[in-house]
mmCIF file of N, CA and C in Angstrom:
data_model
loop_
_atom_site.group_PDB
_atom_site.id
_atom_site.type_symbol
_atom_site.label_atom_id
_atom_site.label_comp_id
_atom_site.label_asym_id
_atom_site.label_seq_id
_atom_site.Cartn_x
_atom_site.Cartn_y
_atom_site.Cartn_z
ATOM 1 N N UNK A 17 126.426 118.449 76.505
ATOM 2 C CA UNK A 17 126.650 117.069 77.178
ATOM 3 C C UNK A 17 126.894 117.435 78.571
ATOM 4 N N UNK A 18 127.816 118.393 79.044
ATOM 5 C CA UNK A 18 127.782 118.728 80.378
ATOM 6 C C UNK A 18 126.418 118.987 81.019
ATOM 7 N N UNK A 19 125.568 119.568 80.337
ATOM 8 C CA UNK A 19 124.258 119.817 81.093
ATOM 9 C C UNK A 19 123.461 118.690 81.179
ATOM 10 N N UNK A 20 123.553 117.726 80.102
ATOM 11 C CA UNK A 20 122.693 116.457 80.353
ATOM 12 C C UNK A 20 123.472 115.741 81.481
ATOM 13 N N UNK A 21 124.596 115.751 81.953
ATOM 14 C CA UNK A 21 124.944 115.045 82.936
ATOM 15 C C UNK A 21 124.703 115.802 84.237
ATOM 16 N N UNK A 22 124.510 117.155 84.025
ATOM 17 C CA UNK A 22 123.796 117.747 85.489
ATOM 18 C C UNK A 22 122.535 117.410 85.678
ATOM 19 N N UNK A 23 121.923 117.551 84.682
ATOM 20 C CA UNK A 23 120.256 117.159 84.797
ATOM 21 C C UNK A 23 120.393 115.724 85.264
ATOM 22 N N UNK A 24 120.833 114.851 84.720
ATOM 23 C CA UNK A 24 120.658 113.558 85.099
ATOM 24 C C UNK A 24 120.978 113.179 86.442
ATOM 25 N N UNK A 25 122.147 114.118 87.093
ATOM 26 C CA UNK A 25 122.436 114.014 88.445
ATOM 27 C C UNK A 25 121.662 114.464 89.356
ATOM 28 N N UNK A 26 120.919 115.593 88.924
ATOM 29 C CA UNK A 26 119.745 116.238 89.557
ATOM 30 C C UNK A 26 118.535 115.445 90.005
ATOM 31 N N UNK A 27 118.227 114.624 88.763
ATOM 32 C CA UNK A 27 117.275 113.974 88.858
ATOM 33 C C UNK A 27 117.473 112.666 89.646
ATOM 34 N N UNK A 28 118.748 111.973 89.708
ATOM 35 C CA UNK A 28 119.214 110.738 90.395
ATOM 36 C C UNK A 28 119.011 111.289 91.892
ATOM 37 N N UNK A 29 119.509 112.422 92.333
ATOM 38 C CA UNK A 29 119.761 112.842 93.678
ATOM 39 C C UNK A 29 118.194 113.084 94.147
ATOM 40 N N UNK A 30 117.030 113.621 93.511
ATOM 41 C CA UNK A 30 116.159 114.018 93.621
ATOM 42 C C UNK A 30 115.164 112.881 94.152
ATOM 43 N N UNK A 31 115.629 111.845 93.168
ATOM 44 C CA UNK A 31 114.878 110.348 93.336
ATOM 45 C C UNK A 31 115.307 109.826 94.607
ATOM 46 N N UNK A 32 116.634 110.025 94.938
ATOM 47 C CA UNK A 32 117.257 109.314 96.077
ATOM 48 C C UNK A 32 116.741 109.829 97.514
ATOM 49 N N UNK A 33 116.454 111.169 97.615
ATOM 50 C CA UNK A 33 115.685 111.985 98.801
ATOM 51 C C UNK A 33 114.358 111.761 98.718
ATOM 52 N N UNK A 34 113.731 111.413 97.582
ATOM 53 C CA UNK A 34 112.256 111.004 97.826
ATOM 54 C C UNK A 34 112.095 109.595 98.564
ATOM 55 N N UNK A 35 113.001 108.535 97.995
ATOM 56 C CA UNK A 35 112.916 107.191 98.511
ATOM 57 C C UNK A 35 113.218 107.365 99.950
ATOM 58 N N UNK A 36 114.466 108.121 100.399
ATOM 59 C CA UNK A 36 114.761 108.178 101.877
ATOM 60 C C UNK A 36 113.713 108.851 102.729
ATOM 61 N N UNK A 37 112.878 109.725 102.045
ATOM 62 C CA UNK A 37 111.873 109.960 103.100
ATOM 63 C C UNK A 37 110.669 108.928 102.915
ATOM 64 N N UNK A 38 110.402 108.226 102.159
ATOM 65 C CA UNK A 38 109.467 107.193 102.007
ATOM 66 C C UNK A 38 109.921 106.113 102.807
ATOM 67 N N UNK A 39 111.079 105.712 103.045
ATOM 68 C CA UNK A 39 111.540 104.717 103.762
ATOM 69 C C UNK A 39 111.432 105.099 105.389
ATOM 70 N N UNK A 40 111.710 106.348 105.657
ATOM 71 C CA UNK A 40 111.327 106.705 106.926
ATOM 72 C C UNK A 40 110.330 106.813 107.521
ATOM 73 N N UNK A 41 109.381 107.353 106.715
ATOM 74 C CA UNK A 41 108.002 107.246 106.764
ATOM 75 C C UNK A 41 107.316 105.728 107.218
ATOM 76 N N UNK A 42 107.923 104.891 106.312
ATOM 77 C CA UNK A 42 107.320 103.592 106.763
ATOM 78 C C UNK A 42 107.859 103.136 107.947
ATOM 79 N N UNK A 43 109.090 103.468 108.587
ATOM 80 C CA UNK A 43 109.552 103.067 109.689
ATOM 81 C C UNK A 43 108.672 103.548 110.812
ATOM 82 N N UNK A 44 108.150 104.732 110.596
ATOM 83 C CA UNK A 44 107.326 105.318 111.773
ATOM 84 C C UNK A 44 105.909 104.629 111.883
ATOM 85 N N UNK A 45 105.606 104.419 113.197
ATOM 86 C CA UNK A 45 104.323 103.473 113.577
ATOM 87 C C UNK A 45 103.593 104.630 114.380
ATOM 88 N N UNK A 46 102.023 104.609 113.956
ATOM 89 C CA UNK A 46 101.019 105.520 114.706
ATOM 90 C C UNK A 46 100.426 104.816 115.565
ATOM 91 N N UNK A 47 100.305 105.080 116.938
ATOM 92 C CA UNK A 47 99.892 104.514 118.131
ATOM 93 C C UNK A 47 99.251 105.357 119.090
ATOM 94 N N UNK A 48 98.871 104.562 120.369
ATOM 95 C CA UNK A 48 98.403 105.584 121.424
ATOM 96 C C UNK A 48 98.778 105.049 122.525
ATOM 97 N N UNK A 49 99.002 105.583 123.688
ATOM 98 C CA UNK A 49 99.706 105.360 124.774
ATOM 99 C C UNK A 49 98.518 104.891 125.591
ATOM 100 N N UNK A 50 98.520 103.629 126.060
ATOM 101 C CA UNK A 50 97.547 102.757 126.830
ATOM 102 C C UNK A 50 98.068 102.887 128.618
ATOM 103 N N UNK A 51 99.619 102.678 128.592
ATOM 104 C CA UNK A 51 100.004 102.631 130.016
ATOM 105 C C UNK A 51 101.507 102.935 130.041
ATOM 106 N N UNK A 52 101.775 103.455 131.339
ATOM 107 C CA UNK A 52 103.204 103.893 131.250
ATOM 108 C C UNK A 52 103.730 103.422 132.269
ATOM 109 N N UNK A 53 104.737 102.845 132.629
ATOM 110 C CA UNK A 53 105.638 102.187 133.590
ATOM 111 C C UNK A 53 106.859 102.706 133.702
ATOM 112 N N UNK A 54 107.208 103.890 134.443
ATOM 113 C CA UNK A 54 108.164 104.406 134.404
ATOM 114 C C UNK A 54 109.437 103.704 135.256
ATOM 115 N N UNK A 55 109.235 103.093 136.359
ATOM 116 C CA UNK A 55 110.070 102.291 137.295
ATOM 117 C C UNK A 55 110.566 101.194 136.242
ATOM 118 N N UNK A 56 109.846 100.207 135.356
ATOM 119 C CA UNK A 56 109.979 99.419 134.547
ATOM 120 C C UNK A 56 110.810 99.802 133.373
ATOM 121 N N UNK A 57 110.552 101.111 132.995
ATOM 122 C CA UNK A 57 111.141 101.511 131.569
ATOM 123 C C UNK A 57 110.418 101.497 130.611
ATOM 124 N N UNK A 58 108.947 101.080 130.749
ATOM 125 C CA UNK A 58 108.121 100.261 129.731
ATOM 126 C C UNK A 58 106.880 101.221 129.576
ATOM 127 N N UNK A 59 106.543 101.007 128.121
ATOM 128 C CA UNK A 59 105.253 101.805 127.885
ATOM 129 C C UNK A 59 104.535 100.646 127.161
ATOM 130 N N UNK A 60 103.011 100.758 127.146
ATOM 131 C CA UNK A 60 102.159 99.954 126.266
ATOM 132 C C UNK A 60 101.520 100.749 125.559
ATOM 133 N N UNK A 61 101.696 100.203 124.335
ATOM 134 C CA UNK A 61 101.167 101.183 123.004
ATOM 135 C C UNK A 61 100.189 100.495 122.256
ATOM 136 N N UNK A 62 98.922 100.894 121.884
ATOM 137 C CA UNK A 62 98.015 100.350 120.984
ATOM 138 C C UNK A 62 98.484 101.166 119.541
ATOM 139 N N UNK A 63 98.550 100.383 118.634
ATOM 140 C CA UNK A 63 99.029 100.701 117.225
ATOM 141 C C UNK A 63 98.455 100.019 116.195
ATOM 142 N N UNK A 64 98.737 100.471 114.891
ATOM 143 C CA UNK A 64 98.238 99.903 113.663
ATOM 144 C C UNK A 64 99.538 99.056 113.104
ATOM 145 N N UNK A 65 99.413 98.674 111.999
ATOM 146 C CA UNK A 65 100.385 97.928 111.745
ATOM 147 C C UNK A 65 101.847 98.443 111.427
ATOM 148 N N UNK A 66 102.804 97.353 112.144
ATOM 149 C CA UNK A 66 104.203 97.950 112.260
ATOM 150 C C UNK A 66 105.196 97.038 111.063
ATOM 151 N N UNK A 67 104.927 97.604 109.987
ATOM 152 C CA UNK A 67 105.673 96.738 108.770
ATOM 153 C C UNK A 67 107.012 96.722 109.137
ATOM 154 N N UNK A 68 107.867 97.712 109.489
ATOM 155 C CA UNK A 68 109.409 97.839 109.926
ATOM 156 C C UNK A 68 109.654 96.530 111.008
ATOM 157 N N UNK A 69 108.709 96.390 111.741
ATOM 158 C CA UNK A 69 108.937 95.203 112.505
ATOM 159 C C UNK A 69 108.289 93.841 112.367
ATOM 160 N N UNK A 70 107.545 93.733 111.217
ATOM 161 C CA UNK A 70 107.242 92.586 110.601
ATOM 162 C C UNK A 70 105.711 92.514 111.099
ATOM 163 N N UNK A 71 105.122 93.222 111.614
ATOM 164 C CA UNK A 71 103.505 92.951 112.045
ATOM 165 C C UNK A 71 102.529 93.755 111.300
ATOM 166 N N UNK A 72 101.833 92.909 110.501
ATOM 167 C CA UNK A 72 100.904 93.411 109.686
ATOM 168 C C UNK A 72 99.556 93.810 110.373
ATOM 169 N N UNK A 73 99.294 93.089 111.465
ATOM 170 C CA UNK A 73 97.726 93.455 112.189
ATOM 171 C C UNK A 73 98.038 94.436 113.263
ATOM 172 N N UNK A 74 97.058 95.427 113.541
ATOM 173 C CA UNK A 74 97.106 96.237 114.615
ATOM 174 C C UNK A 74 97.183 95.580 115.857
ATOM 175 N N UNK A 75 97.868 96.087 117.150
ATOM 176 C CA UNK A 75 97.631 95.329 118.287
ATOM 177 C C UNK A 75 97.993 96.425 119.028
ATOM 178 N N UNK A 76 98.368 95.724 120.626
ATOM 179 C CA UNK A 76 98.257 96.647 121.710
ATOM 180 C C UNK A 76 99.645 95.624 122.326
ATOM 181 N N UNK A 77 100.820 96.331 122.453
ATOM 182 C CA UNK A 77 102.078 95.683 122.762
ATOM 183 C C UNK A 77 102.489 96.469 124.017
ATOM 184 N N UNK A 78 103.679 95.938 125.000
ATOM 185 C CA UNK A 78 104.339 96.524 125.961
ATOM 186 C C UNK A 78 105.837 96.598 125.215
ATOM 187 N N UNK A 79 106.472 97.921 125.275
ATOM 188 C CA UNK A 79 107.763 98.090 124.897
ATOM 189 C C UNK A 79 108.288 98.701 125.751
ATOM 190 N N UNK A 80 109.674 98.248 125.474
ATOM 191 C CA UNK A 80 110.996 99.026 126.705
ATOM 192 C C UNK A 80 111.331 100.166 125.928
ATOM 193 N N UNK A 81 111.734 101.226 126.498
ATOM 194 C CA UNK A 81 111.905 102.298 125.945
ATOM 195 C C UNK A 81 113.633 102.475 126.038
ATOM 196 N N UNK A 82 114.162 102.953 125.175
ATOM 197 C CA UNK A 82 115.498 103.196 124.823
ATOM 198 C C UNK A 82 115.842 104.237 125.908
ATOM 199 N N UNK A 83 115.306 105.328 126.174
ATOM 200 C CA UNK A 83 115.557 106.522 126.840
ATOM 201 C C UNK A 83 114.342 106.600 127.822
ATOM 202 N N UNK A 84 114.544 106.413 129.022
ATOM 203 C CA UNK A 84 113.582 106.733 129.835
ATOM 204 C C UNK A 84 112.911 108.035 129.950
ATOM 205 N N UNK A 85 113.605 108.945 129.567
ATOM 206 C CA UNK A 85 113.128 110.282 129.469
ATOM 207 C C UNK A 85 111.995 110.501 128.663
ATOM 208 N N UNK A 86 111.932 109.487 127.824
ATOM 209 C CA UNK A 86 110.743 109.444 126.580
ATOM 210 C C UNK A 86 109.475 109.240 127.389
ATOM 211 N N UNK A 87 109.422 108.559 128.560
ATOM 212 C CA UNK A 87 108.273 108.403 129.243
ATOM 213 C C UNK A 87 107.619 109.644 130.082
ATOM 214 N N UNK A 88 108.330 110.614 130.247
ATOM 215 C CA UNK A 88 107.937 111.752 130.759
ATOM 216 C C UNK A 88 107.321 112.926 129.812
ATOM 217 N N UNK A 89 107.833 112.662 128.609
ATOM 218 C CA UNK A 89 106.935 113.339 127.524
ATOM 219 C C UNK A 89 105.516 113.244 127.039
ATOM 220 N N UNK A 90 105.100 111.903 127.419
ATOM 221 C CA UNK A 90 103.752 111.568 127.047
ATOM 222 C C UNK A 90 103.046 110.944 128.357
ATOM 223 N N UNK A 91 101.673 111.032 128.050
ATOM 224 C CA UNK A 91 100.636 110.683 129.432
ATOM 225 C C UNK A 91 99.489 109.441 128.378
ATOM 226 N N UNK A 92 99.185 108.985 129.472
ATOM 227 C CA UNK A 92 98.182 107.764 128.776
ATOM 228 C C UNK A 92 97.171 108.812 128.010
ATOM 229 N N UNK A 93 96.470 108.035 126.940
ATOM 230 C CA UNK A 93 95.796 108.926 125.719
ATOM 231 C C UNK A 93 96.189 109.396 124.786
ATOM 232 N N UNK A 94 97.501 110.065 125.006
ATOM 233 C CA UNK A 94 98.369 110.515 124.055
ATOM 234 C C UNK A 94 98.604 109.850 122.654
ATOM 235 N N UNK A 95 98.283 110.327 121.694
ATOM 236 C CA UNK A 95 98.526 109.888 120.031
ATOM 237 C C UNK A 95 100.022 110.235 119.844
ATOM 238 N N UNK A 96 100.773 109.081 119.309
ATOM 239 C CA UNK A 96 101.957 109.109 119.374
ATOM 240 C C UNK A 96 102.364 108.540 117.803
ATOM 241 N N UNK A 97 103.813 108.888 117.125
ATOM 242 C CA UNK A 97 104.286 108.175 116.413
ATOM 243 C C UNK A 97 105.728 107.674 117.010
ATOM 244 N N UNK A 98 105.865 106.731 116.519
ATOM 245 C CA UNK A 98 107.313 105.935 117.054
ATOM 246 C C UNK A 98 107.974 105.021 116.181
ATOM 247 N N UNK A 99 109.242 104.745 116.639
ATOM 248 C CA UNK A 99 109.901 104.043 115.725
ATOM 249 C C UNK A 99 110.293 102.882 116.929
ATOM 250 N N UNK A 100 110.380 101.518 116.613
ATOM 251 C CA UNK A 100 111.218 100.521 117.583
ATOM 252 C C UNK A 100 111.838 99.565 116.782
ATOM 253 N N UNK A 101 112.823 98.732 117.633
ATOM 254 C CA UNK A 101 113.653 97.808 116.680
ATOM 255 C C UNK A 101 113.428 96.670 117.712
ATOM 256 N N UNK A 102 113.535 95.372 117.250
ATOM 257 C CA UNK A 102 113.846 94.302 117.792
ATOM 258 C C UNK A 102 114.725 93.738 118.530
ATOM 259 N N UNK A 103 115.119 93.427 119.859
ATOM 260 C CA UNK A 103 116.271 93.170 120.407
ATOM 261 C C UNK A 103 115.869 91.737 120.880
ATOM 262 N N UNK A 104 117.235 91.298 121.378
ATOM 263 C CA UNK A 104 116.865 89.909 122.112
ATOM 264 C C UNK A 104 116.240 89.946 123.538
ATOM 265 N N UNK A 105 115.876 91.238 123.872
ATOM 266 C CA UNK A 105 115.047 91.304 125.152
ATOM 267 C C UNK A 105 113.646 91.804 125.048
ATOM 268 N N UNK A 106 113.555 92.044 123.717
ATOM 269 C CA UNK A 106 112.034 92.330 123.291
ATOM 270 C C UNK A 106 112.073 93.371 122.361
ATOM 271 N N UNK A 107 111.115 94.038 122.139
ATOM 272 C CA UNK A 107 111.043 95.337 121.349
ATOM 273 C C UNK A 107 111.269 96.479 122.010
ATOM 274 N N UNK A 108 111.898 97.434 121.504
ATOM 275 C CA UNK A 108 112.402 98.630 122.309
ATOM 276 C C UNK A 108 111.923 99.912 121.516
ATOM 277 N N UNK A 109 111.229 100.717 121.918
ATOM 278 C CA UNK A 109 111.127 102.028 121.191
ATOM 279 C C UNK A 109 112.308 102.916 121.461
ATOM 280 N N UNK A 110 112.819 103.366 119.937
ATOM 281 C CA UNK A 110 114.246 104.109 120.030
ATOM 282 C C UNK A 110 113.935 105.853 119.758
ATOM 283 N N UNK A 111 112.374 105.920 119.169
ATOM 284 C CA UNK A 111 112.017 107.157 119.129
ATOM 285 C C UNK A 111 110.634 107.568 119.182
ATOM 286 N N UNK A 112 110.194 108.600 120.043
ATOM 287 C CA UNK A 112 108.920 108.662 120.098
ATOM 288 C C UNK A 112 108.644 110.240 120.084
ATOM 289 N N UNK A 113 107.378 110.724 119.268
ATOM 290 C CA UNK A 113 106.941 111.715 119.105
ATOM 291 C C UNK A 113 105.591 111.952 119.203
ATOM 292 N N UNK A 114 105.045 113.101 119.980
ATOM 293 C CA UNK A 114 103.373 113.117 120.041
ATOM 294 C C UNK A 114 102.768 113.492 118.694
ATOM 295 N N UNK A 115 101.875 112.790 118.250
ATOM 296 C CA UNK A 115 101.402 113.097 117.192
ATOM 297 C C UNK A 115 100.973 114.650 116.587
ATOM 298 N N UNK A 116 100.844 114.883 115.280
ATOM 299 C CA UNK A 116 100.534 116.380 115.345
ATOM 300 C C UNK A 116 99.061 116.197 114.671
#
């Protein structure tokens, strides 16, 4: 009986980790840097659907950045993956990495 409980616990943990990884991937948005405005702390990104933000269609948008240092890590033309959130002042990029 103890072995069955351990197997069930391992399966539940495995399923939970898999779901968490899928949820994290769905929050990531693929895009391309079109413009950087360091003075205003903004970046223009052309991106595919952003389901985490309720955007079903590809579009080009201006985003604020949570950390201005993010703007120094990319240049116009770079492919990126990013996460963003909606705030009262608009959409804000909270995480951004160059695409691999």
